[in-house]
Amino acid sequence: AQSVTQLGSHVSVSEGALVLLRCNYSSSVPPYLFWYVQYPNQGLQLLLKYTSAATLVKGINGFEAEFKKSETSFHLTKPSAHMRDAAEYFCAVSGSEKLVFGKGTKLTVNP
Amino acid sequence: GAVVSQHPSRVICKSGTSVKIECRSLDFQATTMFWYRQFPKKSLMLMATSNEGSKATYEQGVEKDKFLINHASLTLSTLTVTSAHPEDSSFYICSARQGAAYNSPLHFGNGTRLTVT
């Protein structure tokens, strides 16, 4: 079975500051990990995915995430936040047919 | 990139009526589609997994007679909310897997906001 824990339901940063959204996973099989972003009243858009290749994964919009097996983590980072990054972010794990989502982290970017 | 079209984006219906939501993969074939329900300020709750040509697999607690899922082709899955009630009001999102492998990402529709009055 797989599960995801996103630490912090809300994260607030200043524009230009580092963004760090935390995700820890649990999986009984080698996991595939994903980060998705959701803007209000929209579906989810894939930011990046880890599928057992490079542990540092680069995604769209300047985001990246690092898979750390020893810490069972897959934290999402961006060096410099933009106002347009304000959204809900979901970490997800798959080790089977289903994709299991975390509860989401709402990112607020202050001017 | 892969596009999933979900229609309608918003629907208001009266209690007791049925509503059909369509989910189409526009530029790829999707043998597996998923239907999620999202409550305000909550994560996505998987309702069912839909495989083309076979019956959907429902998650525990989801009423299969109330939420009818049909996956008639490799590009179309539908969710019908039968005899809708106000408690069915929610944001429903479909997704489609591009490729058969479990590491293939899901592509999501833009969701349907259902309001039952």
mmCIF file of C-alpha atoms in Angstrom:
data_model
loop_
_atom_site.group_PDB
_atom_site.id
_atom_site.type_symbol
_atom_site.label_atom_id
_atom_site.label_comp_id
_atom_site.label_asym_id
_atom_site.label_seq_id
_atom_site.Cartn_x
_atom_site.Cartn_y
_atom_site.Cartn_z
ATOM 1 C CA ALA A 1 0.000 0.000 0.000
ATOM 2 C CA GLN A 2 1.058 3.561 -0.606
ATOM 3 C CA SER A 3 0.445 6.784 1.279
ATOM 4 C CA VAL A 4 1.614 10.359 1.181
ATOM 5 C CA THR A 5 1.993 12.943 3.916
ATOM 6 C CA GLN A 6 2.352 16.577 3.018
ATOM 7 C CA LEU A 7 3.688 18.578 5.927
ATOM 8 C CA GLY A 8 1.969 21.912 6.184
ATOM 9 C CA SER A 9 -1.431 22.557 4.682
ATOM 10 C CA HIS A 10 -0.478 26.193 4.119
ATOM 11 C CA VAL A 11 2.848 27.716 3.184
ATOM 12 C CA SER A 12 3.358 31.434 2.743
ATOM 13 C CA VAL A 13 6.444 32.982 1.155
ATOM 14 C CA SER A 14 7.464 36.364 -0.162
ATOM 15 C CA GLU A 15 7.924 36.910 -3.854
ATOM 16 C CA GLY A 16 11.494 35.996 -4.736
ATOM 17 C CA ALA A 17 11.962 33.743 -1.725
ATOM 18 C CA LEU A 18 12.696 30.044 -1.735
ATOM 19 C CA VAL A 19 9.727 27.722 -1.985
ATOM 20 C CA LEU A 20 9.894 24.431 -0.091
ATOM 21 C CA LEU A 21 6.910 22.110 0.000
ATOM 22 C CA ARG A 22 7.408 18.914 1.950
ATOM 23 C CA CYS A 23 6.266 15.440 1.011
ATOM 24 C CA ASN A 24 6.962 12.127 2.691
ATOM 25 C CA TYR A 25 5.762 8.866 1.288
ATOM 26 C CA SER A 26 5.229 5.301 2.324
ATOM 27 C CA SER A 27 5.291 2.491 -0.171
ATOM 28 C CA SER A 28 5.653 -1.270 -0.013
ATOM 29 C CA VAL A 29 7.138 -1.308 -3.519
ATOM 30 C CA PRO A 30 9.565 1.022 -5.285
ATOM 31 C CA PRO A 31 7.482 4.143 -5.701
ATOM 32 C CA TYR A 32 6.768 6.444 -8.552
ATOM 33 C CA LEU A 33 6.305 9.967 -7.229
ATOM 34 C CA PHE A 34 4.608 12.979 -8.708
ATOM 35 C CA TRP A 35 3.915 16.600 -7.924
ATOM 36 C CA TYR A 36 0.823 18.235 -9.340
ATOM 37 C CA VAL A 37 -0.395 21.833 -9.162
ATOM 38 C CA GLN A 38 -4.017 22.926 -9.073
ATOM 39 C CA TYR A 39 -5.232 26.442 -9.777
ATOM 40 C CA PRO A 40 -8.694 27.464 -8.531
ATOM 41 C CA ASN A 41 -11.569 25.614 -10.168
ATOM 42 C CA GLN A 42 -9.285 23.701 -12.449
ATOM 43 C CA GLY A 43 -7.950 20.201 -12.761
ATOM 44 C CA LEU A 44 -4.429 19.173 -11.878
ATOM 45 C CA GLN A 45 -1.348 19.833 -13.946
ATOM 46 C CA LEU A 46 1.743 17.666 -13.718
ATOM 47 C CA LEU A 47 4.791 19.543 -12.452
ATOM 48 C CA LEU A 48 7.272 16.689 -12.389
ATOM 49 C CA LYS A 49 7.666 13.001 -11.768
ATOM 50 C CA TYR A 50 10.225 10.586 -10.346
ATOM 51 C CA THR A 51 10.342 7.182 -11.962
ATOM 52 C CA SER A 52 13.578 5.643 -10.642
ATOM 53 C CA ALA A 53 15.958 7.459 -12.936
ATOM 54 C CA ALA A 54 17.760 10.563 -11.641
ATOM 55 C CA THR A 55 16.992 11.400 -8.014
ATOM 56 C CA LEU A 56 16.906 15.128 -8.736
ATOM 57 C CA VAL A 57 13.990 15.808 -10.999
ATOM 58 C CA LYS A 58 13.418 19.067 -12.819
ATOM 59 C CA GLY A 59 9.919 20.074 -13.780
ATOM 60 C CA ILE A 60 8.041 22.902 -15.344
ATOM 61 C CA ASN A 61 7.895 26.496 -14.115
ATOM 62 C CA GLY A 62 11.301 26.246 -12.439
ATOM 63 C CA PHE A 63 10.308 23.612 -9.890
ATOM 64 C CA GLU A 64 12.395 20.635 -8.944
ATOM 65 C CA ALA A 65 12.217 17.815 -6.434
ATOM 66 C CA GLU A 66 14.727 15.427 -4.944
ATOM 67 C CA PHE A 67 13.969 11.808 -4.177
ATOM 68 C CA LYS A 68 15.633 10.713 -0.941
ATOM 69 C CA LYS A 69 15.023 7.067 -0.254
ATOM 70 C CA SER A 70 16.674 7.135 3.162
ATOM 71 C CA GLU A 71 14.312 9.869 4.270
ATOM 72 C CA THR A 72 11.318 8.635 2.233
ATOM 73 C CA SER A 73 10.931 12.182 1.036
ATOM 74 C CA PHE A 74 10.236 13.957 -2.214
ATOM 75 C CA HIS A 75 10.229 17.647 -1.349
ATOM 76 C CA LEU A 76 9.388 20.247 -3.969
ATOM 77 C CA THR A 77 11.500 23.384 -4.285
ATOM 78 C CA LYS A 78 11.804 26.500 -6.358
ATOM 79 C CA PRO A 79 14.609 29.010 -5.822
ATOM 80 C CA SER A 80 12.536 32.139 -6.345
ATOM 81 C CA ALA A 81 8.768 32.351 -5.950
ATOM 82 C CA HIS A 82 6.559 34.242 -8.373
ATOM 83 C CA MET A 83 3.068 35.521 -7.759
ATOM 84 C CA ARG A 84 1.792 33.109 -10.376
ATOM 85 C CA ASP A 85 3.020 30.167 -8.274
ATOM 86 C CA ALA A 86 0.194 30.719 -5.811
ATOM 87 C CA ALA A 87 -1.868 27.539 -6.034
ATOM 88 C CA GLU A 88 -2.545 24.210 -4.359
ATOM 89 C CA TYR A 89 0.184 21.605 -4.695
ATOM 90 C CA PHE A 90 -0.331 17.878 -4.400
ATOM 91 C CA CYS A 91 2.242 15.178 -3.931
ATOM 92 C CA ALA A 92 1.242 11.729 -5.159
ATOM 93 C CA VAL A 93 2.646 8.213 -5.091
ATOM 94 C CA SER A 94 1.995 5.269 -7.314
ATOM 95 C CA GLY A 95 3.161 1.714 -6.906
ATOM 96 C CA SER A 96 0.196 0.153 -8.517
ATOM 97 C CA GLU A 97 -2.595 1.116 -10.857
ATOM 98 C CA LYS A 98 -3.858 3.817 -8.519
ATOM 99 C CA LEU A 99 -2.377 7.195 -7.752
ATOM 100 C CA VAL A 100 -2.607 8.189 -4.102
ATOM 101 C CA PHE A 101 -2.592 11.890 -3.289
ATOM 102 C CA GLY A 102 -1.536 13.818 -0.257
ATOM 103 C CA LYS A 103 -3.903 16.346 1.254
ATOM 104 C CA GLY A 104 -2.321 19.234 -0.547
ATOM 105 C CA THR A 105 -0.402 22.342 0.412
ATOM 106 C CA LYS A 106 -1.732 25.749 -0.423
ATOM 107 C CA LEU A 107 1.059 28.093 -1.423
ATOM 108 C CA THR A 108 0.552 31.811 -0.921
ATOM 109 C CA VAL A 109 3.029 34.264 -2.423
ATOM 110 C CA ASN A 110 3.142 37.697 -0.868
ATOM 111 C CA PRO A 111 4.293 40.737 -2.853
ATOM 112 C CA GLY B 1 1.072 17.522 -24.641
ATOM 113 C CA ALA B 2 -1.650 15.148 -23.605
ATOM 114 C CA VAL B 3 -5.015 16.805 -23.190
ATOM 115 C CA VAL B 4 -8.030 15.589 -21.298
ATOM 116 C CA SER B 5 -11.296 17.377 -21.934
ATOM 117 C CA GLN B 6 -14.016 17.265 -19.305
ATOM 118 C CA HIS B 7 -17.510 18.512 -19.949
ATOM 119 C CA PRO B 8 -19.488 20.278 -18.614
ATOM 120 C CA SER B 9 -17.317 22.507 -16.465
ATOM 121 C CA ARG B 10 -20.234 23.562 -14.358
ATOM 122 C CA VAL B 11 -23.728 22.178 -13.897
ATOM 123 C CA ILE B 12 -26.633 23.022 -11.650
ATOM 124 C CA CYS B 13 -29.422 20.501 -11.348
ATOM 125 C CA LYS B 14 -32.454 19.868 -9.223
ATOM 126 C CA SER B 15 -32.567 17.207 -6.584
ATOM 127 C CA GLY B 16 -33.666 13.872 -7.995
ATOM 128 C CA THR B 17 -32.374 14.406 -11.503
ATOM 129 C CA SER B 18 -29.384 12.715 -13.112
ATOM 130 C CA VAL B 19 -26.282 14.382 -14.477
ATOM 131 C CA LYS B 20 -23.762 12.993 -16.938
ATOM 132 C CA ILE B 21 -20.161 14.143 -17.024
ATOM 133 C CA GLU B 22 -17.909 13.305 -19.961
ATOM 134 C CA CYS B 23 -14.179 12.819 -19.955
ATOM 135 C CA ARG B 24 -12.272 12.572 -23.224
ATOM 136 C CA SER B 25 -8.623 12.045 -23.970
ATOM 137 C CA LEU B 26 -8.107 14.188 -27.041
ATOM 138 C CA ASP B 27 -4.740 13.121 -28.394
ATOM 139 C CA PHE B 28 -4.010 9.779 -26.824
ATOM 140 C CA GLN B 29 -5.727 6.544 -26.017
ATOM 141 C CA ALA B 30 -6.458 5.861 -22.402
ATOM 142 C CA THR B 31 -7.145 2.299 -21.376
ATOM 143 C CA THR B 32 -7.542 3.475 -17.807
ATOM 144 C CA MET B 33 -9.347 6.532 -16.537
ATOM 145 C CA PHE B 34 -9.979 7.601 -12.985
ATOM 146 C CA TRP B 35 -12.751 9.598 -11.389
ATOM 147 C CA TYR B 36 -12.055 11.741 -8.360
ATOM 148 C CA ARG B 37 -14.192 13.831 -6.093
ATOM 149 C CA GLN B 38 -12.770 16.857 -4.363
ATOM 150 C CA PHE B 39 -14.378 18.497 -1.363
ATOM 151 C CA PRO B 40 -13.572 22.095 -0.415
ATOM 152 C CA LYS B 41 -10.084 22.403 1.039
ATOM 153 C CA LYS B 42 -9.648 18.644 0.775
ATOM 154 C CA SER B 43 -7.557 16.336 -1.274
ATOM 155 C CA LEU B 44 -8.807 14.276 -4.156
ATOM 156 C CA MET B 45 -10.777 11.212 -3.231
ATOM 157 C CA LEU B 46 -10.566 8.425 -5.768
ATOM 158 C CA MET B 47 -14.058 7.231 -6.566
ATOM 159 C CA ALA B 48 -13.433 4.601 -9.195
ATOM 160 C CA THR B 49 -11.054 3.219 -11.763
ATOM 161 C CA SER B 50 -12.473 2.837 -15.214
ATOM 162 C CA ASN B 51 -11.016 0.399 -17.727
ATOM 163 C CA GLU B 52 -12.105 0.419 -21.332
ATOM 164 C CA GLY B 53 -14.529 -2.358 -22.115
ATOM 165 C CA SER B 54 -14.959 -3.584 -18.578
ATOM 166 C CA LYS B 55 -16.798 -2.669 -15.430
ATOM 167 C CA ALA B 56 -15.416 0.076 -13.281
ATOM 168 C CA THR B 57 -13.751 -0.726 -9.978
ATOM 169 C CA TYR B 58 -15.206 1.374 -7.193
ATOM 170 C CA GLU B 59 -13.461 2.432 -4.048
ATOM 171 C CA GLN B 60 -14.852 1.413 -0.710
ATOM 172 C CA GLY B 61 -17.764 3.551 0.318
ATOM 173 C CA VAL B 62 -18.633 4.745 -3.192
ATOM 174 C CA GLU B 63 -22.094 3.716 -4.308
ATOM 175 C CA LYS B 64 -21.774 2.139 -7.731
ATOM 176 C CA ASP B 65 -25.501 2.386 -8.395
ATOM 177 C CA LYS B 66 -25.422 6.081 -7.726
ATOM 178 C CA PHE B 67 -22.254 6.916 -9.615
ATOM 179 C CA LEU B 68 -22.497 5.063 -12.907
ATOM 180 C CA ILE B 69 -19.283 4.883 -14.894
ATOM 181 C CA ASN B 70 -19.036 3.842 -18.510
ATOM 182 C CA HIS B 71 -15.791 3.558 -20.456
ATOM 183 C CA ALA B 72 -17.073 2.743 -23.900
ATOM 184 C CA SER B 73 -13.988 3.602 -25.903
ATOM 185 C CA LEU B 74 -10.297 4.289 -25.474
ATOM 186 C CA THR B 75 -10.955 8.017 -25.461
ATOM 187 C CA LEU B 76 -14.200 8.429 -23.557
ATOM 188 C CA SER B 77 -15.399 7.724 -20.041
ATOM 189 C CA THR B 78 -18.593 9.045 -18.515
ATOM 190 C CA LEU B 79 -19.752 9.488 -14.952
ATOM 191 C CA THR B 80 -23.473 9.717 -14.331
ATOM 192 C CA VAL B 81 -24.673 10.921 -10.961
ATOM 193 C CA THR B 82 -28.099 9.368 -10.643
ATOM 194 C CA SER B 83 -30.891 10.830 -8.540
ATOM 195 C CA ALA B 84 -28.624 13.598 -7.380
ATOM 196 C CA HIS B 85 -29.031 15.123 -3.930
ATOM 197 C CA PRO B 86 -27.512 18.253 -2.401
ATOM 198 C CA GLU B 87 -24.858 16.178 -0.636
ATOM 199 C CA ASP B 88 -23.586 15.128 -4.072
ATOM 200 C CA SER B 89 -22.617 18.721 -4.763
ATOM 201 C CA SER B 90 -18.885 18.707 -5.282
ATOM 202 C CA PHE B 91 -16.046 19.124 -7.731
ATOM 203 C CA TYR B 92 -15.575 16.036 -9.859
ATOM 204 C CA ILE B 93 -12.347 15.505 -11.751
ATOM 205 C CA CYS B 94 -11.448 12.840 -14.257
ATOM 206 C CA SER B 95 -7.997 11.748 -15.264
ATOM 207 C CA ALA B 96 -6.523 9.481 -17.878
ATOM 208 C CA ARG B 97 -3.309 7.521 -17.849
ATOM 209 C CA GLN B 98 -1.183 7.913 -20.927
ATOM 210 C CA GLY B 99 0.387 4.532 -21.316
ATOM 211 C CA ALA B 100 -0.088 1.326 -19.426
ATOM 212 C CA ALA B 101 2.858 1.559 -17.057
ATOM 213 C CA TYR B 102 2.242 2.653 -13.480
ATOM 214 C CA ASN B 103 4.902 5.315 -13.824
ATOM 215 C CA SER B 104 2.956 6.969 -16.598
ATOM 216 C CA PRO B 105 1.550 10.239 -15.335
ATOM 217 C CA LEU B 106 -2.115 10.976 -15.134
ATOM 218 C CA HIS B 107 -3.511 13.825 -17.164
ATOM 219 C CA PHE B 108 -6.445 15.613 -15.640
ATOM 220 C CA GLY B 109 -9.535 17.265 -16.972
ATOM 221 C CA ASN B 110 -10.442 20.705 -15.689
ATOM 222 C CA GLY B 111 -13.146 19.340 -13.451
ATOM 223 C CA THR B 112 -16.912 19.704 -13.187
ATOM 224 C CA ARG B 113 -18.511 21.774 -10.472
ATOM 225 C CA LEU B 114 -21.821 20.080 -9.645
ATOM 226 C CA THR B 115 -24.397 21.942 -7.613
ATOM 227 C CA VAL B 116 -27.589 20.151 -6.665
ATOM 228 C CA THR B 117 -30.398 22.386 -5.467
#
